[in-house]
Coordinates of N, CA, C and O in Angstrom, one line a residue:
X1 N -37.8 -51.5 61.3 CA -38.8 -50.5 60.6 C -40.3 -51.0 61.7 O -40.8 -52.6 61.0
X2 N -40.7 -50.5 62.2 CA -42.0 -50.5 62.9 C -43.2 -49.5 62.5 O -43.0 -48.3 62.9
X3 N -44.0 -50.2 61.8 CA -45.3 -49.3 61.8 C -46.6 -49.5 62.0 O -46.8 -50.6 61.9
X4 N -47.6 -48.7 62.7 CA -48.3 -49.3 63.3 C -49.6 -48.2 62.8 O -49.5 -46.8 63.5
X5 N -51.2 -48.5 62.5 CA -52.1 -47.4 62.3 C -52.0 -46.6 61.5 O -52.8 -45.8 61.1
X6 N -51.4 -47.1 60.3 CA -51.3 -46.2 59.0 C -52.4 -46.9 58.2 O -53.0 -48.0 58.4
X7 N -52.5 -45.9 57.2 CA -54.1 -46.3 56.4 C -53.3 -45.3 55.1 O -53.3 -44.0 54.8
X8 N -53.8 -46.2 54.2 CA -53.6 -46.1 52.8 C -55.0 -45.9 51.9 O -55.4 -46.6 52.4
X9 N -55.4 -45.0 51.7 CA -56.3 -44.2 50.7 C -55.9 -44.4 49.2 O -55.4 -43.9 48.5
X10 N -57.1 -45.0 48.5 CA -56.9 -45.3 47.1 C -57.7 -44.4 46.4 O -57.1 -43.8 45.3
X11 N -58.4 -43.5 47.0 CA -59.1 -42.3 46.4 C -58.5 -41.1 47.1 O -57.6 -41.0 48.0
X12 N -59.2 -39.8 46.7 CA -58.5 -38.3 47.2 C -59.3 -38.3 48.8 O -58.8 -36.9 48.9
X13 N -59.9 -39.2 49.1 CA -60.5 -38.8 50.3 C -60.5 -39.6 51.5 O -60.5 -40.8 50.8
X14 N -60.8 -39.7 52.9 CA -60.6 -40.2 53.7 C -61.8 -41.4 53.9 O -62.6 -40.9 53.4
X15 N -61.6 -42.8 54.3 CA -62.6 -43.6 54.3 C -62.5 -43.8 56.1 O -61.9 -43.0 56.9
X16 N -63.6 -44.6 56.2 CA -63.6 -44.6 57.8 C -62.7 -45.7 58.3 O -62.5 -47.1 57.8
X17 N -62.3 -45.4 59.4 CA -61.3 -46.7 60.1 C -61.7 -47.6 61.1 O -62.4 -46.9 61.7
X18 N -62.1 -48.8 61.0 CA -62.7 -49.5 62.1 C -61.8 -50.5 62.6 O -61.4 -51.3 62.4
X19 N -61.4 -50.3 63.9 CA -60.7 -51.0 64.6 C -61.3 -52.4 65.0 O -62.1 -52.5 65.5
X20 N -60.3 -53.6 64.8 CA -60.9 -54.8 64.9 C -59.9 -55.8 65.6 O -58.6 -55.4 65.9
X21 N -60.2 -56.5 66.2 CA -59.1 -57.2 67.0 C -58.8 -58.6 66.7 O -58.0 -59.1 66.8
X22 N -59.7 -59.3 65.8 CA -59.8 -60.5 65.1 C -60.5 -60.4 63.5 O -61.8 -59.7 63.8
X23 N -59.9 -60.6 62.5 CA -60.5 -60.7 61.5 C -60.8 -59.2 60.9 O -60.3 -58.1 60.9
X24 N -61.6 -58.7 60.1 CA -62.1 -57.6 59.4 C -63.9 -57.2 59.8 O -64.5 -58.0 60.1
X25 N -63.6 -56.0 59.5 CA -65.0 -55.5 59.5 C -65.4 -54.4 58.6 O -64.3 -53.9 58.2
X26 N -66.8 -54.4 58.2 CA -67.2 -53.5 57.2 C -68.2 -52.7 57.8 O -68.7 -52.8 58.5
X27 N -67.8 -51.3 57.6 CA -68.9 -50.1 58.2 C -70.0 -50.5 57.6 O -70.6 -50.6 56.6
X28 N -71.1 -50.4 58.8 CA -72.6 -50.5 58.4 C -73.0 -49.1 57.3 O -72.6 -48.3 57.4
X29 N -73.8 -49.3 56.4 CA -74.5 -48.1 55.6 C -75.1 -47.4 56.3 O -75.7 -47.9 57.4
X30 N -75.4 -46.1 56.4 CA -76.0 -45.0 56.8 C -77.4 -45.6 56.2 O -77.9 -45.8 55.2
X31 N -78.4 -45.7 57.4 CA -80.1 -46.0 56.9 C -81.0 -44.7 57.3 O -80.8 -43.8 58.0
X32 N -81.9 -44.4 56.3 CA -83.2 -43.6 56.3 C -84.1 -44.6 56.6 O -84.2 -45.5 55.9
X33 N -84.9 -44.4 57.7 CA -85.8 -45.3 58.1 C -87.2 -44.3 58.0 O -87.6 -42.8 58.2
X34 N -88.3 -45.0 57.6 CA -89.5 -44.2 57.6 C -89.7 -43.1 56.6 O -90.3 -42.2 56.6
X35 N -88.9 -43.3 55.0 CA -89.2 -42.6 54.1 C -89.1 -43.1 53.1 O -88.8 -44.3 52.5
X36 N -89.0 -42.3 51.9 CA -88.9 -42.6 50.3 C -89.8 -43.6 50.1 O -90.0 -44.6 49.1
X37 N -91.2 -43.1 50.3 CA -92.3 -43.9 50.3 C -93.2 -43.2 49.4 O -93.3 -41.7 49.5
X38 N -93.9 -43.3 48.5 CA -95.2 -42.8 47.8 C -96.0 -42.1 48.7 O -96.3 -40.4 48.4
X39 N -96.3 -42.2 50.2 CA -97.0 -41.4 50.8 C -96.2 -40.0 51.8 O -96.9 -39.1 51.8
X40 N -95.1 -40.4 51.5 CA -94.3 -39.0 51.9 C -93.8 -38.2 50.9 O -93.4 -36.8 50.9
X41 N -94.5 -38.3 49.2 CA -94.2 -37.3 48.6 C -95.4 -37.0 47.8 O -96.5 -37.7 47.8
X42 N -95.4 -35.9 47.3 CA -96.1 -34.9 46.7 C -95.9 -34.8 45.3 O -94.9 -33.7 45.4
X43 N -96.1 -35.2 44.2 CA -95.8 -35.0 43.0 C -96.4 -33.4 42.3 O -95.6 -32.8 41.7
X44 N -97.6 -32.9 42.8 CA -98.2 -31.8 42.2 C -97.4 -30.6 42.8 O -97.2 -29.8 42.1
X45 N -96.6 -30.8 43.9 CA -96.0 -29.5 44.5 C -95.3 -30.1 45.7 O -95.7 -31.2 46.3
X46 N -94.1 -29.2 45.7 CA -93.2 -29.5 47.1 C -92.1 -28.6 46.8 O -91.7 -28.3 46.0
X47 N -91.1 -29.0 47.8 CA -90.1 -28.8 48.1 C -89.1 -29.8 47.9 O -89.1 -30.9 49.0
X48 N -87.8 -29.8 47.5 CA -86.6 -30.7 47.7 C -85.6 -29.8 48.2 O -85.3 -28.9 47.8
X49 N -85.0 -30.2 49.7 CA -84.0 -29.3 50.3 C -82.9 -30.4 50.7 O -83.1 -31.2 51.3
X50 N -81.9 -29.6 50.5 CA -80.5 -30.2 50.8 C -79.7 -29.4 51.5 O -79.6 -28.3 50.9
X51 N -79.0 -29.6 52.6 CA -78.0 -28.6 53.3 C -76.6 -29.9 52.9 O -76.3 -30.6 53.9
X52 N -75.9 -29.4 52.1 CA -74.9 -30.4 51.1 C -73.6 -29.3 51.2 O -73.6 -28.2 51.2
X53 N -72.3 -30.1 50.9 CA -71.4 -30.2 50.9 C -70.6 -31.0 49.9 O -70.5 -32.2 50.1
X54 N -70.4 -30.3 48.6 CA -69.5 -31.4 47.2 C -68.5 -31.9 48.0 O -67.9 -30.8 48.2
X55 N -68.1 -32.7 47.5 CA -66.5 -33.4 47.4 C -65.7 -32.5 46.5 O -64.5 -31.9 47.2
X56 N -66.1 -32.1 45.5 CA -65.2 -31.3 44.6 C -65.8 -30.2 44.2 O -67.2 -30.4 44.2
X57 N -65.1 -29.3 43.5 CA -65.4 -28.0 43.0 C -65.7 -27.9 41.4 O -66.3 -27.2 40.6
X58 N -65.0 -29.3 41.0 CA -65.1 -29.4 39.6 C -65.0 -30.5 39.3 O -64.5 -31.6 40.3
X59 N -64.9 -31.1 38.1 CA -64.6 -32.6 37.8 C -66.1 -33.1 37.0 O -66.4 -32.9 36.1
X60 N -66.5 -33.9 37.9 CA -68.1 -35.0 37.2 C -69.1 -34.0 37.6 O -69.1 -33.4 38.7
X61 N -70.4 -34.2 36.9 CA -71.5 -34.2 37.6 C -71.7 -34.9 38.5 O -71.8 -36.0 38.7
X62 N -72.5 -34.4 39.8 CA -72.9 -34.8 40.8 C -74.2 -34.5 41.3 O -74.5 -33.2 41.3
X63 N -75.0 -35.3 41.7 CA -76.5 -35.2 41.9 C -77.4 -35.3 43.1 O -76.9 -36.5 43.7
X64 N -78.1 -35.0 43.3 CA -79.4 -35.3 44.2 C -80.6 -35.1 43.7 O -80.9 -34.1 43.2
X65 N -81.8 -36.0 43.6 CA -83.2 -35.8 43.0 C -84.2 -36.6 43.6 O -84.1 -37.4 44.3
X66 N -85.2 -35.7 43.3 CA -86.5 -36.9 43.4 C -87.0 -37.0 41.9 O -87.1 -36.0 41.2
X67 N -87.5 -38.5 41.7 CA -87.8 -38.7 40.3 C -88.7 -39.7 40.2 O -89.4 -40.2 41.6
X68 N -89.4 -40.2 39.2 CA -89.8 -41.6 39.4 C -89.1 -42.7 38.8 O -89.9 -43.6 38.2
X69 N -87.6 -42.7 38.5 CA -87.0 -43.6 38.0 C -86.8 -43.5 36.9 O -85.6 -44.6 36.4
X70 N -86.9 -42.3 36.2 CA -86.6 -42.1 34.6 C -86.2 -40.8 34.8 O -86.0 -40.0 35.4
X71 N -85.9 -40.6 33.4 CA -85.2 -39.2 33.5 C -86.3 -38.1 32.6 O -85.7 -37.1 32.4
X72 N -87.6 -38.5 32.5 CA -88.4 -38.0 31.8 C -89.3 -37.2 33.1 O -89.6 -35.9 32.7
X73 N -89.0 -37.3 34.3 CA -90.1 -36.7 35.8 C -89.1 -36.7 36.5 O -88.7 -37.8 37.5
X74 N -88.4 -35.5 36.9 CA -87.5 -35.3 38.0 C -87.1 -33.8 38.4 O -87.3 -32.9 37.9
X75 N -86.5 -34.0 39.6 CA -86.4 -32.5 40.2 C -84.8 -32.6 40.8 O -84.4 -33.5 41.4
X76 N -83.7 -31.9 40.3 CA -82.4 -32.1 40.6 C -81.9 -31.1 40.9 O -82.1 -29.7 40.3
X77 N -80.7 -31.3 41.7 CA -79.7 -30.2 42.3 C -78.4 -31.3 41.4 O -78.2 -32.3 42.3
X78 N -77.5 -30.4 41.1 CA -76.5 -30.8 40.5 C -75.4 -30.2 40.4 O -75.3 -28.6 40.1
X79 N -74.1 -30.5 40.8 CA -72.9 -30.0 40.8 C -71.9 -30.0 39.2 O -72.2 -31.3 38.8
X80 N -71.7 -29.2 38.8 CA -71.5 -29.0 37.5 C -69.8 -29.3 37.4 O -69.3 -28.9 38.3
X81 N -69.2 -29.6 36.3 CA -67.8 -29.8 36.3 C -67.0 -28.4 35.7 O -65.9 -28.6 35.6
X82 N -68.0 -27.3 36.2 CA -67.2 -25.8 36.1 C -67.2 -25.4 37.6 O -68.3 -25.6 38.4
X83 N -66.1 -24.8 37.6 CA -66.1 -24.6 39.5 C -66.7 -24.1 39.7 O -67.5 -22.8 39.6
X84 N -67.5 -24.4 41.1 CA -68.4 -24.0 41.9 C -69.8 -23.6 41.4 O -70.4 -22.8 41.9
X85 N -70.1 -24.1 40.3 CA -71.6 -24.1 39.6 C -72.1 -25.4 39.8 O -72.1 -26.5 39.8
X86 N -74.0 -24.7 40.2 CA -74.8 -25.5 40.4 C -76.0 -25.6 39.4 O -76.0 -24.3 39.1
X87 N -76.3 -26.7 39.1 CA -77.9 -26.4 38.1 C -78.9 -27.3 39.0 O -78.7 -28.1 39.4
X88 N -79.8 -26.3 38.8 CA -81.1 -26.7 39.1 C -82.2 -27.3 38.0 O -82.1 -26.1 37.0
X89 N -82.7 -28.2 38.0 CA -83.8 -27.9 37.0 C -84.8 -29.2 37.4 O -84.4 -29.8 37.9
X90 N -85.9 -28.9 36.6 CA -87.3 -29.6 36.9 C -87.6 -30.0 35.3 O -88.1 -29.3 34.5
X91 N -87.7 -31.7 35.4 CA -88.3 -32.3 34.1 C -89.7 -32.5 34.1 O -89.8 -33.6 35.0
X92 N -90.7 -32.3 33.5 CA -91.8 -32.7 33.8 C -92.1 -33.6 32.2 O -92.2 -32.6 31.4
X93 N -92.6 -34.8 32.2 CA -93.1 -35.5 31.1 C -92.3 -35.3 30.2 O -92.5 -35.0 29.1
X94 N -90.8 -35.3 30.4 CA -89.7 -35.3 29.5 C -89.3 -33.7 28.6 O -88.5 -33.7 27.9
X95 N -90.2 -32.7 29.4 CA -89.9 -31.4 29.1 C -89.4 -30.5 30.2 O -90.1 -30.6 31.4
X96 N -88.2 -29.6 29.9 CA -87.6 -28.5 30.9 C -88.8 -27.7 31.2 O -88.9 -26.8 30.4
X97 N -89.1 -27.4 32.4 CA -90.3 -26.5 32.7 C -89.6 -25.3 33.5 O -90.1 -24.1 34.0
X98 N -88.0 -25.7 34.0 CA -87.3 -25.0 35.0 C -86.0 -25.3 35.1 O -85.7 -26.6 35.1
X99 N -84.9 -24.4 34.5 CA -83.7 -24.4 34.6 C -82.9 -23.5 35.0 O -83.2 -22.7 34.4
X100 N -81.8 -23.4 35.7 CA -81.4 -22.2 36.3 C -79.8 -22.7 36.6 O -80.0 -23.7 37.4
X101 N -78.6 -22.2 36.4 CA -77.4 -22.7 36.7 C -76.6 -21.3 37.7 O -77.0 -19.9 37.1
X102 N -76.3 -21.2 38.7 CA -75.9 -20.6 39.4 C -74.4 -21.0 40.1 O -74.0 -22.0 40.4
X103 N -73.4 -19.8 39.9 CA -71.9 -19.9 40.5 C -72.0 -19.6 42.1 O -72.2 -18.6 42.5
X104 N -71.5 -20.2 43.1 CA -71.7 -20.4 44.3 C -70.5 -19.9 44.7 O -69.5 -20.2 43.9
X105 N -70.0 -19.5 46.2 CA -69.0 -18.9 46.7 C -67.9 -20.3 46.7 O -66.6 -20.3 46.1
X106 N -68.6 -21.6 47.3 CA -67.5 -22.9 47.2 C -68.7 -23.8 47.6 O -69.4 -23.8 48.8
X107 N -69.1 -24.8 46.5 CA -69.6 -25.9 46.8 C -68.9 -26.8 47.9 O -70.0 -27.9 47.9
X108 N -67.9 -27.0 48.3 CA -67.2 -27.9 49.2 C -67.4 -27.3 50.4 O -66.9 -28.0 51.5
X109 N -68.3 -26.2 50.8 CA -68.6 -25.7 51.8 C -70.4 -26.4 51.5 O -70.8 -26.3 51.0
X110 N -70.7 -26.3 52.9 CA -72.3 -26.7 53.1 C -73.2 -25.4 52.6 O -72.8 -24.6 53.0
X111 N -74.1 -25.6 51.7 CA -75.1 -24.7 51.5 C -76.1 -25.1 51.6 O -76.4 -26.5 51.1
X112 N -77.1 -24.6 51.9 CA -78.7 -24.7 52.1 C -79.4 -24.7 50.7 O -79.6 -23.4 50.6
X113 N -79.9 -25.3 50.3 CA -80.3 -25.3 48.4 C -81.6 -25.9 49.0 O -82.4 -27.0 49.2
X114 N -82.9 -25.1 48.4 CA -84.2 -25.6 48.4 C -85.0 -25.4 46.7 O -84.7 -24.2 46.0
X115 N -85.4 -26.2 46.0 CA -85.8 -25.8 45.1 C -87.7 -26.3 45.0 O -88.3 -27.6 45.4
X116 N -88.5 -25.3 44.8 CA -89.8 -25.5 44.8 C -90.5 -25.5 43.9 O -90.0 -25.2 42.5
X117 N -91.5 -26.7 43.4 CA -92.3 -26.8 42.4 C -93.8 -26.8 42.6 O -94.1 -27.3 43.7
X118 N -94.3 -25.8 41.5 CA -95.7 -25.9 41.7 C -96.5 -25.3 40.4 O -95.6 -24.9 39.4
X119 N -97.6 -25.9 40.0 CA -97.9 -25.4 38.6 C -97.7 -23.9 38.8 O -98.2 -22.9 39.7
X120 N -97.1 -23.4 37.7 CA -96.9 -22.1 37.3 C -96.2 -21.5 38.4 O -96.0 -20.2 38.4
X121 N -95.4 -22.1 39.2 CA -94.5 -21.6 40.6 C -93.4 -22.4 40.8 O -93.4 -23.2 41.8
X122 N -92.2 -21.8 40.2 CA -90.9 -23.0 40.2 C -89.9 -21.8 41.2 O -89.8 -20.4 40.4
X123 N -88.9 -22.2 42.1 CA -87.9 -21.3 42.4 C -87.1 -22.2 42.9 O -87.2 -23.1 43.3
X124 N -86.0 -21.6 43.0 CA -84.7 -21.9 43.8 C -84.0 -21.4 44.8 O -83.8 -20.1 44.5
X125 N -83.5 -21.6 45.8 CA -83.0 -20.6 46.7 C -81.7 -21.1 47.4 O -81.5 -22.4 47.5
X126 N -80.5 -20.5 47.7 CA -79.4 -21.0 48.1 C -79.1 -20.1 49.5 O -79.0 -18.6 49.2
X127 N -79.2 -20.3 50.5 CA -78.2 -19.8 51.8 C -79.4 -18.3 52.0 O -78.6 -17.4 52.3
X128 N -80.5 -18.6 52.0 CA -81.1 -17.4 52.3 C -81.9 -16.4 51.5 O -82.3 -15.5 51.4
X129 N -81.0 -16.8 50.0 CA -81.3 -16.1 48.7 C -82.0 -16.5 47.7 O -81.4 -17.6 47.2
X130 N -82.9 -15.9 47.0 CA -83.8 -16.3 46.0 C -82.8 -16.2 44.5 O -82.6 -14.8 44.3
X131 N -82.4 -17.6 44.4 CA -81.7 -17.3 42.7 C -82.5 -17.1 41.8 O -81.9 -16.4 40.8
X132 N -83.6 -18.0 41.7 CA -84.2 -17.7 40.3 C -85.5 -18.0 40.5 O -85.9 -19.0 41.2
X133 N -86.6 -17.7 39.7 CA -88.0 -18.0 39.6 C -88.6 -18.1 38.2 O -88.1 -17.4 37.3
X134 N -89.8 -18.8 38.0 CA -90.4 -19.2 37.0 C -91.7 -19.2 37.0 O -92.1 -20.1 38.1
X135 N -92.7 -18.5 36.9 CA -94.4 -18.4 37.2 C -94.9 -19.1 35.8 O -96.4 -18.4 35.6
X136 N -94.4 -20.1 35.1 CA -95.2 -20.6 34.3 C -94.5 -22.0 34.0 O -93.3 -22.5 33.9
X137 N -95.3 -23.1 34.0 CA -94.9 -24.3 33.8 C -95.7 -25.1 34.3 O -96.5 -25.0 35.3
X138 N -95.8 -26.5 33.8 CA -96.7 -27.5 34.2 C -95.9 -28.3 35.3 O -95.0 -28.2 35.2
X139 N -96.8 -28.4 36.3 CA -96.3 -29.4 37.3 C -96.6 -31.1 37.3 O -97.1 -31.5 36.1
X140 N -96.2 -31.9 38.0 CA -96.3 -33.1 37.9 C -97.8 -33.9 38.2 O -98.2 -32.9 38.7
X141 N -98.3 -34.5 37.2 CA -99.5 -35.2 37.9 C -99.3 -36.1 39.2 O -98.0 -36.1 39.6
X142 N -100.3 -36.2 39.7 CA -100.0 -36.7 41.1 C -99.6 -38.1 41.2 O -100.0 -38.8 40.3
X143 N -98.5 -38.4 42.2 CA -98.4 -39.8 42.1 C -97.2 -40.1 41.3 O -96.8 -41.3 41.2
X144 N -96.7 -39.3 40.5 CA -95.4 -39.4 39.4 C -94.1 -39.5 40.6 O -93.3 -40.8 39.9
X145 N -94.2 -38.5 41.1 CA -92.8 -38.7 42.1 C -92.7 -39.6 43.3 O -93.6 -39.5 44.2
X146 N -91.6 -40.9 42.9 CA -92.0 -41.6 44.0 C -90.7 -42.1 44.6 O -90.3 -43.5 45.3
X147 N -89.3 -41.3 44.4 CA -88.0 -41.6 45.3 C -87.3 -40.5 45.0 O -87.4 -39.4 44.2
X148 N -86.7 -40.8 46.1 CA -85.3 -39.7 46.4 C -84.0 -40.4 46.1 O -83.5 -41.6 46.6
X149 N -83.4 -39.9 45.2 CA -82.0 -40.4 45.0 C -80.8 -39.5 45.0 O -80.7 -38.1 44.8
X150 N -79.6 -40.0 45.4 CA -78.3 -39.7 45.8 C -77.5 -39.5 44.2 O -76.5 -40.2 44.4
X151 N -78.1 -39.3 43.5 CA -78.2 -39.2 42.0 C -79.1 -38.3 41.0 O -79.9 -38.1 41.2
X152 N -78.8 -38.2 39.9 CA -79.5 -37.7 39.0 C -81.0 -38.6 38.8 O -82.4 -37.9 39.0
X153 N -81.0 -39.8 38.7 CA -81.7 -40.9 38.5 C -81.0 -42.0 38.6 O -79.9 -42.3 37.9
X154 N -81.4 -43.4 39.4 CA -80.6 -44.4 39.5 C -79.3 -44.4 40.0 O -79.0 -43.7 40.9
X155 N -78.3 -44.5 39.2 CA -77.2 -44.6 39.5 C -76.3 -43.7 38.6 O -74.7 -43.3 38.1
X156 N -77.3 -42.9 37.5 CA -76.4 -41.3 37.0 C -76.1 -40.6 37.8 O -76.8 -39.9 38.4
X157 N -74.7 -40.1 37.8 CA -74.4 -38.8 38.4 C -74.4 -38.9 39.7 O -74.8 -38.3 40.7
X158 N -73.8 -39.8 40.6 CA -73.8 -40.3 42.1 C -73.1 -38.8 42.8 O -72.3 -39.0 42.4
X159 N -74.0 -38.7 44.1 CA -73.7 -37.6 44.8 C -72.3 -37.8 45.4 O -72.4 -39.5 45.9
X160 N -71.5 -37.3 45.5 CA -70.3 -37.4 46.5 C -69.9 -36.5 47.0 O -69.7 -35.1 46.5
X161 N -70.0 -36.6 48.1 CA -69.9 -35.3 49.5 C -70.6 -35.5 50.5 O -70.6 -36.9 51.2
X162 N -70.8 -34.5 51.4 CA -71.3 -34.8 52.6 C -72.9 -33.9 52.8 O -72.9 -33.0 52.2
X163 N -74.0 -34.4 53.3 CA -74.8 -34.2 53.5 C -75.5 -34.2 55.0 O -76.0 -35.3 55.6
X164 N -75.8 -33.2 55.5 CA -76.2 -33.1 56.6 C -78.0 -33.4 56.9 O -78.2 -33.6 57.8
X165 N -78.6 -32.6 55.7 CA -79.9 -32.9 55.7 C -80.3 -32.8 54.2 O -79.8 -32.2 53.3
X166 N -81.3 -33.8 53.9 CA -81.9 -33.9 52.4 C -83.5 -34.3 52.7 O -83.8 -35.1 53.6
X167 N -84.3 -33.4 52.7 CA -85.7 -33.4 53.1 C -86.9 -33.1 51.4 O -86.1 -32.5 51.2
X168 N -87.7 -33.9 51.9 CA -88.8 -33.6 50.9 C -90.0 -33.1 51.6 O -90.9 -33.9 52.3
X169 N -90.5 -32.0 51.0 CA -91.6 -31.0 52.0 C -93.0 -31.5 50.6 O -92.8 -31.1 49.9
X170 N -94.0 -31.9 51.1 CA -95.3 -32.3 50.6 C -96.0 -31.1 50.1 O -97.0 -31.1 49.3
X171 N -95.8 -29.7 50.1 CA -96.4 -28.6 49.8 C -95.3 -27.6 49.4 O -94.1 -27.6 50.1
X172 N -95.6 -26.9 48.4 CA -94.8 -25.8 48.1 C -94.9 -24.5 49.0 O -96.0 -24.5 49.6
X173 N -93.6 -24.1 49.7 CA -93.4 -23.4 50.3 C -93.4 -22.0 50.0 O -93.0 -21.5 48.9
X174 N -93.8 -21.0 50.5 CA -93.9 -19.4 50.5 C -92.3 -19.0 50.4 O -91.6 -19.6 51.1
X175 N -92.5 -17.6 50.0 CA -90.9 -16.9 49.8 C -90.3 -17.0 51.3 O -89.3 -17.3 51.7
X176 N -91.1 -16.6 52.2 CA -91.0 -16.6 53.9 C -90.1 -17.5 54.7 O -89.3 -18.0 55.0
X177 N -91.0 -18.7 53.8 CA -90.7 -20.0 54.6 C -89.2 -20.6 54.1 O -88.8 -21.3 54.6
X178 N -89.2 -20.4 52.7 CA -88.0 -20.6 52.2 C -86.7 -19.6 52.5 O -85.9 -20.4 52.6
X179 N -87.1 -18.6 52.6 CA -85.9 -18.0 53.2 C -85.2 -18.7 54.8 O -84.5 -18.7 54.8
X180 N -86.7 -18.7 55.4 CA -85.8 -19.2 57.1 C -85.5 -20.8 57.0 O -84.9 -21.2 57.6
X181 N -85.9 -21.8 55.9 CA -85.7 -22.8 55.7 C -84.1 -22.9 55.2 O -83.3 -23.6 55.9
X182 N -83.7 -21.6 54.4 CA -82.2 -22.1 53.5 C -81.3 -21.0 54.3 O -80.1 -20.8 53.7
X183 N -81.6 -20.0 55.1 CA -80.7 -18.8 55.6 C -79.9 -19.5 56.4 O -80.1 -20.5 57.3
X184 N -78.5 -19.3 56.7 CA -77.2 -19.7 57.1 C -77.9 -19.5 58.7 O -78.3 -18.8 59.2

């Protein structure tokens, strides 16, 4: 029996095959440069935008967030363990100021999701549709949010999926801008 080029996967999804001639090789990590620094983020207002597809539509919690390294201050997009359900929430000083859950058609397909936060002005959009708004609540003090994580915070609920874009905008956008940003 002669077998060549077979690849056995330990997980339910494929990994990268790297042809080598001598020895083994590890794929380099994807790199994001000139970002995720304090001057790129504005705590008092902004938009977290993601064009993402989750690996599974049910199972474990998976998230992308902007935060301060704690669970007390964060803006989160979270895949829920309920079929095709997404939850977004904003927590300021340990207090939930916005929280909304929505069932999407298919979280395994790319969805453009944006969360806006600003003093007394919170909203989230998916694929050109405003899902939820809240016109009351405190925003973060300046300089609080200082990191973007492919998780809820640090290692909790690590993102599993595909990301075409993840961006943080330094100002809250208008409804028209959020529509244009998220429309398919």
